[in-house]
Every structure is written in C-alpha cells, then in structure tokens.
C-alpha cells in the first residue's frame, strides 16, 4: 500500500471522496501553502452540529472557508429560512473554527467556486443534501475527487430544532412537580415527531460524552494577571443576541467564563416548556463560540461567594433582559453587586430565544410543510442509496 494512502484516500492524488473526517489526517500543504477547506450550506439556526462539522473540517486543513446560501436559494430548494442572511453570516463568523465566510455560495457546489476561493477540497457531513429537483448538491466535486466526508452529529439538526419549537406545547416537564423527568432530557423526546423516519433529521438521541466536550474546549486556563469575566444564563437556541452579548462581555477582560443553568432551573424562570435544548446541547453550542474560554456546567442560579473566589472572577455581567429573583425575592447578583464588580451590558441586539420561537409559530404551516418535504426527500434518497448498495453487493 502506498504511504500517501490514509483510510483509502490518496492525498497525493487528491482523491478526496468518501473520507471520514474524524479519522482522516490533515492534508500536507505543498511549498508552505495553507490547505484551504471549503464548507457550504444554509447554516440556518446554527447549532453545535454545524460547529462540529466545521471543527472536523478544520482538522483536515489549515483554513476553513464557509460558503453560505442566500435566502432566495434556500427558499427555492427547501423552504424559507428561519434567520436572515445577515444573521446567518454573523453566527458562522462567531464559530471558533471558521476563518472566512462567503455569502452567495451556489446551492450546487462547483469546481469554479472552489477555485475562486483557492480551496483544495470541499467537506460535508455524511448525510445527503439535494436540490429541489432531487440532485445531489455535491455531485460535481465528488466526481472530481475534491470532496471529503465527516461524521454528522447525531441528535440535532435545524429540522429537528424547528420541530421542537412547533411542538413547544409538548409536556416534557412534569406539571405540578418540582421533580424533573430525566428520561425526557434527551433530544429524542423533545424532537420533531416520534413517527419521523429520516436517518439524518428525524428523532435521534444526542449522547453527550466527555470526549465531545474536550473536542470543543480550547483547554486553556487563564494566565496570571488575566482579568476574568463571568456571565450566566440559559443560552438556549444559541443566537445572534447571545453572540453580540458575549462579544461585548469578552471585551471587559481577558478570559470569559459562561455559567449555564440546568434544565430545571431554566424552566423555573422561563416556564412554558423551556429550555428547547437540553443542558448538554447548550454547553457545546456555547463552547463553539470564539469569544468563550470556559463553561461552568450546571452553574448555580445565584452567583455565590464560593463561585467568585474559586474562579477568581473580576467582573460579573448581565444583559438588559429582566433578572428573575430566586424564590421570588432573592437577587441572584446580590454578592457581585456588594463587591462592586457587577455590570449591565447592552448587546445592541434585540434577538431573544422567545422571538425565535415566535418566528416559527407565526409561520407554523410553512415550517411544517418544509420539515415534511425535507424528510420525504431524505427518505427517498436513503432508500435509493440502500437499493444501490444491494445491487452492487449482488453484482
């Protein structure tokens, strides 16, 4: 076997098709040239699955260039996006593995777009994406052996998240009881529909592991003398409002720590059936943000003396949103206020998790049709792929 073959993919001959990004080695640049990796997509309702794909892409090269489809292209091929072009671009730019963003990427990835952006190859997850006519959007780069696959993150997709919001009335918290139903914490029970059949965007269980958290974390501790900033909240359906807030908070110091409240705590002050995403999902979404250095998983609602001293926190911040009192009377920021280290931040962005839900609910029929059409197309593609494999095996 040739030395330049890795898992059946010849880097020397640029044979990039059907490589697994989780085990594939980084391409070796020629004459000191950076290996530039192209990723494209809608990046609507950006979540940790998108971030994980880009993390894997970054491991295969030196620079990750992300092409984003326009609103018109997305509407034509799969239905109206939840977020605008401007919002989607900002969210992708906020992911720590992204180096450049290009708006206006064609829905079918061409060799011309790779060459125009000086990219060596294209990377995408191991699901199937198609045009409105049912054409594989990556068939051109696959044919030219300028394509690599990475593992798609099971348990999350934009379709699934939209489905969770459409089913926001689902009772995934026990009514009339302080006890949280742990069995319902997984995304499989808060997902689109128990009848969903798509292997990619239907219901599936997100299984968090310590390895996944390590992959998302930069693993860096604060340096001696660093000014440490702390913020806390739900950070549910991580969005542009969160991003702008965290960017401003990060500028108040050298090292930003985000405390994430548990699902029962979030439900106690958000009520209804929040959070939409469970704690583990929210951890990865926040860790993927380039402004965040560390996350406290299951942070106490009240910022305590112990927490401030343990992390040597210099500044505690909160946005302009109302602060819910613990037990209706205890100010969760009383201690940092007493220490005179509390600051309010105006992110300048009015986006909230509730507004996202309102967008979905107000156009419920459109998004239900979009989800159903996407799943139908994926099932047909999956079945065709299975038939092709059976034919090849029989031959």
mmCIF file of C-alpha atoms in Angstrom:
data_model
loop_
_atom_site.group_PDB
_atom_site.id
_atom_site.type_symbol
_atom_site.label_atom_id
_atom_site.label_comp_id
_atom_site.label_asym_id
_atom_site.label_seq_id
_atom_site.Cartn_x
_atom_site.Cartn_y
_atom_site.Cartn_z
ATOM 1 C CA UNK A 1 0.000 0.000 0.000
ATOM 2 C CA UNK A 2 1.257 3.455 -0.871
ATOM 3 C CA UNK A 3 2.476 5.624 2.031
ATOM 4 C CA UNK A 4 0.258 8.507 0.942
ATOM 5 C CA UNK A 5 -2.905 6.450 1.365
ATOM 6 C CA UNK A 6 -4.842 7.194 4.556
ATOM 7 C CA UNK A 7 -8.060 5.183 5.097
ATOM 8 C CA UNK A 8 -8.249 4.546 1.379
ATOM 9 C CA UNK A 9 -7.947 8.200 0.383
ATOM 10 C CA UNK A 10 -4.917 9.228 -1.620
ATOM 11 C CA UNK A 11 -3.768 12.666 -0.555
ATOM 12 C CA UNK A 12 -1.060 12.570 -3.173
ATOM 13 C CA UNK A 13 -3.631 12.216 -5.956
ATOM 14 C CA UNK A 14 -6.210 14.451 -4.232
ATOM 15 C CA UNK A 15 -8.718 11.580 -4.102
ATOM 16 C CA UNK A 16 -10.993 13.125 -1.517
ATOM 17 C CA UNK A 17 -14.262 11.273 -1.925
ATOM 18 C CA UNK A 18 -15.879 9.404 0.981
ATOM 19 C CA UNK A 19 -13.190 10.119 3.545
ATOM 20 C CA UNK A 20 -14.107 10.116 7.208
ATOM 21 C CA UNK A 21 -13.010 13.381 8.758
ATOM 22 C CA UNK A 22 -12.910 12.006 12.286
ATOM 23 C CA UNK A 23 -10.037 9.662 11.447
ATOM 24 C CA UNK A 24 -8.556 11.353 8.406
ATOM 25 C CA UNK A 25 -5.227 13.140 8.694
ATOM 26 C CA UNK A 26 -4.707 16.753 7.739
ATOM 27 C CA UNK A 27 -3.592 17.327 4.165
ATOM 28 C CA UNK A 28 0.090 18.141 3.754
ATOM 29 C CA UNK A 29 0.499 21.611 2.196
ATOM 30 C CA UNK A 30 2.829 21.924 -0.760
ATOM 31 C CA UNK A 31 5.624 24.508 -0.613
ATOM 32 C CA UNK A 32 4.319 26.059 2.592
ATOM 33 C CA UNK A 33 0.861 26.783 1.141
ATOM 34 C CA UNK A 34 -2.069 26.614 3.549
ATOM 35 C CA UNK A 35 -4.588 23.869 2.870
ATOM 36 C CA UNK A 36 -7.890 25.692 2.410
ATOM 37 C CA UNK A 37 -11.070 23.734 3.126
ATOM 38 C CA UNK A 38 -14.449 24.731 1.675
ATOM 39 C CA UNK A 39 -17.679 24.076 3.591
ATOM 40 C CA UNK A 40 -21.046 25.358 2.450
ATOM 41 C CA UNK A 41 -24.661 25.242 3.474
ATOM 42 C CA UNK A 42 -27.678 27.148 4.760
ATOM 43 C CA UNK A 43 -26.383 27.459 8.344
ATOM 44 C CA UNK A 44 -29.884 28.286 9.448
ATOM 45 C CA UNK A 45 -30.436 28.068 13.211
ATOM 46 C CA UNK A 46 -26.713 27.444 13.698
ATOM 47 C CA UNK A 47 -26.197 24.741 16.329
ATOM 48 C CA UNK A 48 -23.430 22.562 17.720
ATOM 49 C CA UNK A 49 -23.889 20.072 14.872
ATOM 50 C CA UNK A 50 -22.810 22.748 12.381
ATOM 51 C CA UNK A 51 -19.926 23.680 14.677
ATOM 52 C CA UNK A 52 -18.809 20.059 14.985
ATOM 53 C CA UNK A 53 -18.742 19.676 11.208
ATOM 54 C CA UNK A 54 -16.572 22.798 10.912
ATOM 55 C CA UNK A 55 -14.327 21.555 13.726
ATOM 56 C CA UNK A 56 -13.753 18.321 11.822
ATOM 57 C CA UNK A 57 -13.161 20.273 8.605
ATOM 58 C CA UNK A 58 -10.530 22.415 10.354
ATOM 59 C CA UNK A 59 -8.719 19.232 11.405
ATOM 60 C CA UNK A 60 -8.309 18.357 7.715
ATOM 61 C CA UNK A 61 -6.603 21.596 6.686
ATOM 62 C CA UNK A 62 -5.322 24.962 7.825
ATOM 63 C CA UNK A 63 -8.110 27.379 6.890
ATOM 64 C CA UNK A 64 -11.871 26.825 6.819
ATOM 65 C CA UNK A 65 -13.807 28.944 4.326
ATOM 66 C CA UNK A 66 -17.590 28.755 4.746
ATOM 67 C CA UNK A 67 -19.945 29.477 1.871
ATOM 68 C CA UNK A 68 -23.471 30.473 2.869
ATOM 69 C CA UNK A 69 -26.511 30.241 0.590
ATOM 70 C CA UNK A 70 -28.735 33.270 0.076
ATOM 71 C CA UNK A 71 -32.276 33.457 1.414
ATOM 72 C CA UNK A 72 -33.622 33.082 -2.138
ATOM 73 C CA UNK A 73 -31.593 29.919 -2.811
ATOM 74 C CA UNK A 74 -32.710 28.305 0.442
ATOM 75 C CA UNK A 75 -36.366 29.208 -0.156
ATOM 76 C CA UNK A 76 -36.196 27.738 -3.658
ATOM 77 C CA UNK A 77 -34.699 24.395 -2.642
ATOM 78 C CA UNK A 78 -36.017 23.684 0.855
ATOM 79 C CA UNK A 79 -38.342 26.427 2.065
ATOM 80 C CA UNK A 80 -37.963 29.734 3.902
ATOM 81 C CA UNK A 81 -35.023 30.054 6.314
ATOM 82 C CA UNK A 82 -35.666 30.986 9.940
ATOM 83 C CA UNK A 83 -32.831 33.514 10.014
ATOM 84 C CA UNK A 84 -31.822 36.223 7.549
ATOM 85 C CA UNK A 85 -28.602 36.223 5.534
ATOM 86 C CA UNK A 86 -27.073 38.819 7.845
ATOM 87 C CA UNK A 87 -27.923 36.791 10.955
ATOM 88 C CA UNK A 88 -26.634 33.548 9.468
ATOM 89 C CA UNK A 89 -23.340 35.134 8.371
ATOM 90 C CA UNK A 90 -22.787 36.643 11.819
ATOM 91 C CA UNK A 91 -23.436 33.308 13.552
ATOM 92 C CA UNK A 92 -20.987 31.413 11.350
ATOM 93 C CA UNK A 93 -18.326 34.082 11.818
ATOM 94 C CA UNK A 94 -18.729 33.553 15.569
ATOM 95 C CA UNK A 95 -17.686 29.862 15.388
ATOM 96 C CA UNK A 96 -14.082 29.470 16.507
ATOM 97 C CA UNK A 97 -13.001 27.111 13.725
ATOM 98 C CA UNK A 98 -14.086 29.445 10.895
ATOM 99 C CA UNK A 99 -11.515 31.626 9.123
ATOM 100 C CA UNK A 100 -13.531 33.215 6.291
ATOM 101 C CA UNK A 101 -17.195 33.496 5.309
ATOM 102 C CA UNK A 102 -18.538 33.925 1.761
ATOM 103 C CA UNK A 103 -22.192 34.848 1.196
ATOM 104 C CA UNK A 104 -23.863 33.751 -2.023
ATOM 105 C CA UNK A 105 -22.493 30.219 -2.343
ATOM 106 C CA UNK A 106 -24.331 28.255 -5.070
ATOM 107 C CA UNK A 107 -26.652 25.506 -3.836
ATOM 108 C CA UNK A 108 -24.793 23.002 -6.032
ATOM 109 C CA UNK A 109 -21.100 23.174 -5.139
ATOM 110 C CA UNK A 110 -18.979 23.686 -8.249
ATOM 111 C CA UNK A 111 -15.287 23.354 -9.035
ATOM 112 C CA UNK A 112 -15.352 27.017 -10.025
ATOM 113 C CA UNK A 113 -16.379 28.101 -6.516
ATOM 114 C CA UNK A 114 -13.553 26.025 -5.013
ATOM 115 C CA UNK A 115 -11.002 27.524 -7.410
ATOM 116 C CA UNK A 116 -12.310 31.072 -6.994
ATOM 117 C CA UNK A 117 -11.792 30.802 -3.232
ATOM 118 C CA UNK A 118 -8.470 28.944 -3.577
ATOM 119 C CA UNK A 119 -9.849 25.898 -1.797
ATOM 120 C CA UNK A 120 -8.280 22.476 -2.178
ATOM 121 C CA UNK A 121 -11.403 20.451 -1.462
ATOM 122 C CA UNK A 122 -14.919 20.541 -0.044
ATOM 123 C CA UNK A 123 -16.051 18.967 3.247
ATOM 124 C CA UNK A 124 -19.572 17.960 4.229
ATOM 125 C CA UNK A 125 -21.297 15.622 6.656
ATOM 126 C CA UNK A 126 -22.259 12.055 5.770
ATOM 127 C CA UNK A 127 -25.903 12.877 5.112
ATOM 128 C CA UNK A 128 -27.469 13.676 1.751
ATOM 129 C CA UNK A 129 -28.386 17.166 0.541
ATOM 130 C CA UNK A 130 -30.285 17.705 -2.679
ATOM 131 C CA UNK A 131 -31.689 20.434 -4.846
ATOM 132 C CA UNK A 132 -35.424 20.920 -5.352
ATOM 133 C CA UNK A 133 -35.056 18.622 -8.385
ATOM 134 C CA UNK A 134 -33.507 15.845 -6.287
ATOM 135 C CA UNK A 135 -29.898 16.321 -7.485
ATOM 136 C CA UNK A 136 -27.021 15.638 -5.087
ATOM 137 C CA UNK A 137 -25.603 19.105 -4.358
ATOM 138 C CA UNK A 138 -22.058 17.717 -4.197
ATOM 139 C CA UNK A 139 -22.039 15.521 -7.304
ATOM 140 C CA UNK A 140 -19.622 17.784 -9.202
ATOM 141 C CA UNK A 141 -16.921 17.938 -6.531
ATOM 142 C CA UNK A 142 -17.366 14.233 -5.793
ATOM 143 C CA UNK A 143 -16.774 13.383 -9.455
ATOM 144 C CA UNK A 144 -13.618 15.488 -9.441
ATOM 145 C CA UNK A 145 -12.332 13.799 -6.244
ATOM 146 C CA UNK A 146 -12.338 17.102 -4.386
ATOM 147 C CA UNK A 147 -14.723 16.076 -1.633
ATOM 148 C CA UNK A 148 -14.351 14.705 1.890
ATOM 149 C CA UNK A 149 -16.951 13.495 4.325
ATOM 150 C CA UNK A 150 -17.010 13.964 8.067
ATOM 151 C CA UNK A 151 -19.350 12.418 10.561
ATOM 152 C CA UNK A 152 -22.611 14.234 11.042
ATOM 153 C CA UNK A 153 -23.500 14.902 14.698
ATOM 154 C CA UNK A 154 -26.408 12.638 15.611
ATOM 155 C CA UNK A 155 -29.277 14.021 17.642
ATOM 156 C CA UNK A 156 -29.522 17.546 16.253
ATOM 157 C CA UNK A 157 -30.469 19.310 13.042
ATOM 158 C CA UNK A 158 -32.195 22.527 12.052
ATOM 159 C CA UNK A 159 -35.220 20.464 11.038
ATOM 160 C CA UNK A 160 -35.299 18.844 14.467
ATOM 161 C CA UNK A 161 -34.967 22.172 16.321
ATOM 162 C CA UNK A 162 -37.757 23.706 14.243
ATOM 163 C CA UNK A 163 -39.831 20.646 15.097
ATOM 164 C CA UNK A 164 -39.181 21.109 18.810
ATOM 165 C CA UNK A 165 -40.471 24.667 18.601
ATOM 166 C CA UNK A 166 -43.512 23.602 16.606
ATOM 167 C CA UNK A 167 -44.232 21.154 19.425
ATOM 168 C CA UNK A 168 -43.449 23.622 22.203
ATOM 169 C CA UNK A 169 -46.694 22.658 23.908
ATOM 170 C CA UNK A 170 -45.297 19.147 24.403
ATOM 171 C CA UNK A 171 -45.216 18.401 28.108
ATOM 172 C CA UNK A 172 -41.572 17.471 28.637
ATOM 173 C CA UNK A 173 -41.586 18.811 32.182
ATOM 174 C CA UNK A 174 -43.776 17.220 34.837
ATOM 175 C CA UNK A 175 -46.551 19.632 35.594
ATOM 176 C CA UNK A 176 -47.243 20.397 39.237
ATOM 177 C CA UNK A 177 -43.999 18.872 40.427
ATOM 178 C CA UNK A 178 -40.535 20.208 41.134
ATOM 179 C CA UNK A 179 -39.097 16.907 40.010
ATOM 180 C CA UNK A 180 -37.564 16.936 36.560
ATOM 181 C CA UNK A 181 -38.179 13.976 34.318
ATOM 182 C CA UNK A 182 -34.611 12.967 33.451
ATOM 183 C CA UNK A 183 -35.885 10.435 30.952
ATOM 184 C CA UNK A 184 -37.192 13.312 28.844
ATOM 185 C CA UNK A 185 -33.950 15.262 28.852
ATOM 186 C CA UNK A 186 -32.693 13.660 25.644
ATOM 187 C CA UNK A 187 -33.480 15.290 22.326
ATOM 188 C CA UNK A 188 -35.275 12.142 21.133
ATOM 189 C CA UNK A 189 -38.247 13.059 23.314
ATOM 190 C CA UNK A 190 -38.218 16.764 22.541
ATOM 191 C CA UNK A 191 -37.683 16.288 18.842
ATOM 192 C CA UNK A 192 -39.678 16.583 15.720
ATOM 193 C CA UNK A 193 -42.075 13.676 15.808
ATOM 194 C CA UNK A 194 -41.958 10.102 17.079
ATOM 195 C CA UNK A 195 -43.011 8.956 13.599
ATOM 196 C CA UNK A 196 -40.014 10.592 11.927
ATOM 197 C CA UNK A 197 -38.110 8.139 9.738
ATOM 198 C CA UNK A 198 -35.256 10.113 8.196
ATOM 199 C CA UNK A 199 -31.855 8.756 9.315
ATOM 200 C CA UNK A 200 -30.481 12.318 9.316
ATOM 201 C CA UNK A 201 -33.039 14.792 10.592
ATOM 202 C CA UNK A 202 -35.653 12.686 12.315
ATOM 203 C CA UNK A 203 -35.693 11.961 16.016
ATOM 204 C CA UNK A 204 -32.472 10.556 17.421
ATOM 205 C CA UNK A 205 -30.779 10.557 20.774
ATOM 206 C CA UNK A 206 -27.989 13.039 21.395
ATOM 207 C CA UNK A 207 -25.457 11.203 23.533
ATOM 208 C CA UNK A 208 -23.061 13.622 25.222
ATOM 209 C CA UNK A 209 -19.577 12.402 26.105
ATOM 210 C CA UNK A 210 -16.595 13.909 27.883
ATOM 211 C CA UNK A 211 -14.604 13.433 24.660
ATOM 212 C CA UNK A 212 -17.018 15.661 22.743
ATOM 213 C CA UNK A 213 -16.705 18.402 25.352
ATOM 214 C CA UNK A 214 -12.912 18.127 25.218
ATOM 215 C CA UNK A 215 -13.004 18.461 21.432
ATOM 216 C CA UNK A 216 -14.999 21.686 21.703
ATOM 217 C CA UNK A 217 -12.954 23.182 24.532
ATOM 218 C CA UNK A 218 -9.715 25.059 23.855
ATOM 219 C CA UNK A 219 -8.361 23.647 27.117
ATOM 220 C CA UNK A 220 -6.629 26.877 28.091
ATOM 221 C CA UNK A 221 -6.577 28.213 31.636
ATOM 222 C CA UNK A 222 -6.339 31.941 32.330
ATOM 223 C CA UNK A 223 -2.850 33.397 32.525
ATOM 224 C CA UNK A 224 -1.560 35.032 35.687
ATOM 225 C CA UNK A 225 -2.905 38.568 35.853
ATOM 226 C CA UNK A 226 -5.759 37.965 33.387
ATOM 227 C CA UNK A 227 -8.977 39.843 34.096
ATOM 228 C CA UNK A 228 -11.686 37.196 34.353
ATOM 229 C CA UNK A 229 -15.261 37.924 33.267
ATOM 230 C CA UNK A 230 -18.275 35.805 34.248
ATOM 231 C CA UNK A 231 -21.762 35.672 32.747
ATOM 232 C CA UNK A 232 -24.547 33.175 33.357
ATOM 233 C CA UNK A 233 -27.838 32.168 31.786
ATOM 234 C CA UNK A 234 -29.741 29.609 29.716
ATOM 235 C CA UNK A 235 -28.233 30.433 26.298
ATOM 236 C CA UNK A 236 -30.996 28.354 24.752
ATOM 237 C CA UNK A 237 -31.094 28.105 20.924
ATOM 238 C CA UNK A 238 -27.780 29.979 20.793
ATOM 239 C CA UNK A 239 -28.389 33.001 18.550
ATOM 240 C CA UNK A 240 -27.077 36.373 17.365
ATOM 241 C CA UNK A 241 -28.295 38.128 20.503
ATOM 242 C CA UNK A 242 -26.197 35.786 22.630
ATOM 243 C CA UNK A 243 -23.257 36.237 20.278
ATOM 244 C CA UNK A 244 -23.297 40.039 20.460
ATOM 245 C CA UNK A 245 -23.670 39.924 24.245
ATOM 246 C CA UNK A 246 -20.719 37.542 24.676
ATOM 247 C CA UNK A 247 -18.541 39.606 22.349
ATOM 248 C CA UNK A 248 -19.170 42.715 24.473
ATOM 249 C CA UNK A 249 -18.619 40.780 27.703
ATOM 250 C CA UNK A 250 -15.329 39.379 26.412
ATOM 251 C CA UNK A 251 -14.048 42.907 25.812
ATOM 252 C CA UNK A 252 -14.342 43.674 29.531
ATOM 253 C CA UNK A 253 -11.482 41.324 30.332
ATOM 254 C CA UNK A 254 -9.052 38.690 29.084
ATOM 255 C CA UNK A 255 -10.860 35.426 29.868
ATOM 256 C CA UNK A 256 -14.618 34.809 29.588
ATOM 257 C CA UNK A 257 -16.392 32.133 31.644
ATOM 258 C CA UNK A 258 -20.038 31.286 30.911
ATOM 259 C CA UNK A 259 -22.185 29.633 33.567
ATOM 260 C CA UNK A 260 -25.010 27.503 32.163
ATOM 261 C CA UNK A 261 -28.044 26.823 34.331
ATOM 262 C CA UNK A 262 -29.539 23.330 34.495
ATOM 263 C CA UNK A 263 -32.725 22.490 32.617
ATOM 264 C CA UNK A 264 -34.953 22.536 35.741
ATOM 265 C CA UNK A 265 -33.555 25.924 36.793
ATOM 266 C CA UNK A 266 -34.129 27.370 33.304
ATOM 267 C CA UNK A 267 -37.662 26.004 33.343
ATOM 268 C CA UNK A 268 -38.293 27.592 36.734
ATOM 269 C CA UNK A 269 -37.677 31.123 35.419
ATOM 270 C CA UNK A 270 -38.547 30.708 31.710
ATOM 271 C CA UNK A 271 -41.570 28.462 32.394
ATOM 272 C CA UNK A 272 -43.631 27.062 29.482
ATOM 273 C CA UNK A 273 -41.536 24.182 28.096
ATOM 274 C CA UNK A 274 -38.174 25.879 28.027
ATOM 275 C CA UNK A 275 -35.380 25.139 27.509
ATOM 276 C CA UNK A 276 -35.754 23.928 23.922
ATOM 277 C CA UNK A 277 -32.231 22.470 24.014
ATOM 278 C CA UNK A 278 -31.017 20.452 26.977
ATOM 279 C CA UNK A 279 -28.003 21.346 29.109
ATOM 280 C CA UNK A 280 -25.506 19.199 27.221
ATOM 281 C CA UNK A 281 -26.564 20.656 23.880
ATOM 282 C CA UNK A 282 -26.323 24.179 25.245
ATOM 283 C CA UNK A 283 -22.824 23.502 26.608
ATOM 284 C CA UNK A 284 -21.487 22.564 23.160
ATOM 285 C CA UNK A 285 -23.268 25.477 21.463
ATOM 286 C CA UNK A 286 -21.642 27.980 23.838
ATOM 287 C CA UNK A 287 -18.213 26.300 23.756
ATOM 288 C CA UNK A 288 -18.168 26.656 19.967
ATOM 289 C CA UNK A 289 -18.319 30.463 20.299
ATOM 290 C CA UNK A 290 -14.960 32.099 19.674
ATOM 291 C CA UNK A 291 -15.462 34.622 22.487
ATOM 292 C CA UNK A 292 -15.872 31.949 25.191
ATOM 293 C CA UNK A 293 -12.940 30.420 27.083
ATOM 294 C CA UNK A 294 -14.680 28.190 29.630
ATOM 295 C CA UNK A 295 -18.132 26.923 30.595
ATOM 296 C CA UNK A 296 -19.462 26.040 34.048
ATOM 297 C CA UNK A 297 -21.891 23.166 33.515
ATOM 298 C CA UNK A 298 -24.889 23.484 35.805
ATOM 299 C CA UNK A 299 -23.872 26.803 37.367
ATOM 300 C CA UNK A 300 -25.823 27.942 40.438
ATOM 301 C CA UNK A 301 -28.546 30.459 39.710
ATOM 302 C CA UNK A 302 -27.290 32.764 42.441
ATOM 303 C CA UNK A 303 -23.703 33.918 41.902
ATOM 304 C CA UNK A 304 -22.104 32.885 45.187
ATOM 305 C CA UNK A 305 -19.017 33.896 47.130
ATOM 306 C CA UNK A 306 -17.623 30.421 46.515
ATOM 307 C CA UNK A 307 -18.039 30.675 42.746
ATOM 308 C CA UNK A 308 -16.405 34.117 42.588
ATOM 309 C CA UNK A 309 -13.460 33.039 44.736
ATOM 310 C CA UNK A 310 -12.983 29.662 43.043
ATOM 311 C CA UNK A 311 -12.698 31.160 39.542
ATOM 312 C CA UNK A 312 -11.063 34.412 40.745
ATOM 313 C CA UNK A 313 -13.719 36.435 38.910
ATOM 314 C CA UNK A 314 -13.142 40.161 38.450
ATOM 315 C CA UNK A 315 -16.321 41.171 36.613
ATOM 316 C CA UNK A 316 -19.839 39.709 36.539
ATOM 317 C CA UNK A 317 -22.102 40.793 33.662
ATOM 318 C CA UNK A 318 -25.746 40.525 32.722
ATOM 319 C CA UNK A 319 -27.701 41.745 29.716
ATOM 320 C CA UNK A 320 -30.575 44.212 29.666
ATOM 321 C CA UNK A 321 -33.170 41.438 29.963
ATOM 322 C CA UNK A 322 -35.104 41.279 33.259
ATOM 323 C CA UNK A 323 -33.444 39.383 36.130
ATOM 324 C CA UNK A 324 -35.756 36.862 37.778
ATOM 325 C CA UNK A 325 -35.476 36.705 41.565
ATOM 326 C CA UNK A 326 -34.746 33.318 43.126
ATOM 327 C CA UNK A 327 -37.804 32.180 45.100
ATOM 328 C CA UNK A 328 -39.348 35.476 44.014
ATOM 329 C CA UNK A 329 -37.269 37.570 46.428
ATOM 330 C CA UNK A 330 -33.517 36.806 46.267
ATOM 331 C CA UNK A 331 -31.396 38.826 43.818
ATOM 332 C CA UNK A 332 -29.071 36.284 42.146
ATOM 333 C CA UNK A 333 -26.475 39.031 41.645
ATOM 334 C CA UNK A 334 -26.525 40.385 45.196
ATOM 335 C CA UNK A 335 -22.994 39.158 46.009
ATOM 336 C CA UNK A 336 -21.198 40.631 42.963
ATOM 337 C CA UNK A 337 -23.183 43.854 43.459
ATOM 338 C CA UNK A 338 -21.937 44.008 47.067
ATOM 339 C CA UNK A 339 -18.391 43.549 45.777
ATOM 340 C CA UNK A 340 -18.982 46.298 43.180
ATOM 341 C CA UNK A 341 -17.984 44.004 40.308
ATOM 342 C CA UNK A 342 -21.402 43.782 38.611
ATOM 343 C CA UNK A 343 -22.035 45.397 35.209
ATOM 344 C CA UNK A 344 -25.034 45.565 32.890
ATOM 345 C CA UNK A 345 -24.292 45.168 29.179
ATOM 346 C CA UNK A 346 -26.408 46.356 26.288
ATOM 347 C CA UNK A 347 -25.673 43.973 23.418
ATOM 348 C CA UNK A 348 -27.443 46.259 20.946
ATOM 349 C CA UNK A 349 -29.308 43.218 19.663
ATOM 350 C CA UNK A 350 -32.984 42.591 20.439
ATOM 351 C CA UNK A 351 -32.995 38.926 19.446
ATOM 352 C CA UNK A 352 -34.183 36.512 22.149
ATOM 353 C CA UNK A 353 -34.974 32.799 22.257
ATOM 354 C CA UNK A 354 -38.649 33.716 22.610
ATOM 355 C CA UNK A 355 -38.529 35.795 19.417
ATOM 356 C CA UNK A 356 -37.119 32.842 17.507
ATOM 357 C CA UNK A 357 -39.965 30.668 18.733
ATOM 358 C CA UNK A 358 -42.416 33.406 17.694
ATOM 359 C CA UNK A 359 -40.950 33.362 14.161
ATOM 360 C CA UNK A 360 -41.553 29.629 13.932
ATOM 361 C CA UNK A 361 -45.011 29.584 15.499
ATOM 362 C CA UNK A 362 -46.251 32.551 13.439
ATOM 363 C CA UNK A 363 -45.349 30.659 10.247
ATOM 364 C CA UNK A 364 -46.214 27.224 11.598
ATOM 365 C CA UNK A 365 -47.758 25.835 8.399
ATOM 366 C CA UNK A 366 -44.800 26.926 6.237
ATOM 367 C CA UNK A 367 -42.267 25.263 8.513
ATOM 368 C CA UNK A 368 -44.357 22.132 8.971
ATOM 369 C CA UNK A 369 -44.505 21.768 5.177
ATOM 370 C CA UNK A 370 -40.765 22.443 4.945
ATOM 371 C CA UNK A 371 -39.945 19.769 7.528
ATOM 372 C CA UNK A 372 -42.261 17.212 5.929
ATOM 373 C CA UNK A 373 -40.890 17.854 2.429
ATOM 374 C CA UNK A 374 -37.282 17.656 3.609
ATOM 375 C CA UNK A 375 -37.863 14.390 5.409
ATOM 376 C CA UNK A 376 -39.714 12.853 2.446
ATOM 377 C CA UNK A 377 -36.843 13.774 0.134
ATOM 378 C CA UNK A 378 -34.273 12.343 2.544
ATOM 379 C CA UNK A 379 -36.158 9.064 2.963
ATOM 380 C CA UNK A 380 -36.387 8.622 -0.826
ATOM 381 C CA UNK A 381 -32.662 9.352 -1.183
ATOM 382 C CA UNK A 382 -31.766 6.959 1.628
ATOM 383 C CA UNK A 383 -33.881 4.172 0.159
ATOM 384 C CA UNK A 384 -32.312 4.720 -3.283
ATOM 385 C CA UNK A 385 -28.857 4.561 -1.704
ATOM 386 C CA UNK A 386 -29.725 1.294 0.041
ATOM 387 C CA UNK A 387 -31.001 -0.204 -3.228
ATOM 388 C CA UNK A 388 -27.792 0.865 -4.963
ATOM 389 C CA UNK A 389 -25.686 -0.807 -2.266
ATOM 390 C CA UNK A 390 -27.742 -4.007 -2.541
ATOM 391 C CA UNK A 391 -27.322 -4.039 -6.326
ATOM 392 C CA UNK A 392 -23.559 -3.541 -6.030
ATOM 393 C CA UNK A 393 -23.346 -6.304 -3.418
ATOM 394 C CA UNK A 394 -25.358 -8.688 -5.568
ATOM 395 C CA UNK A 395 -23.129 -7.914 -8.556
#
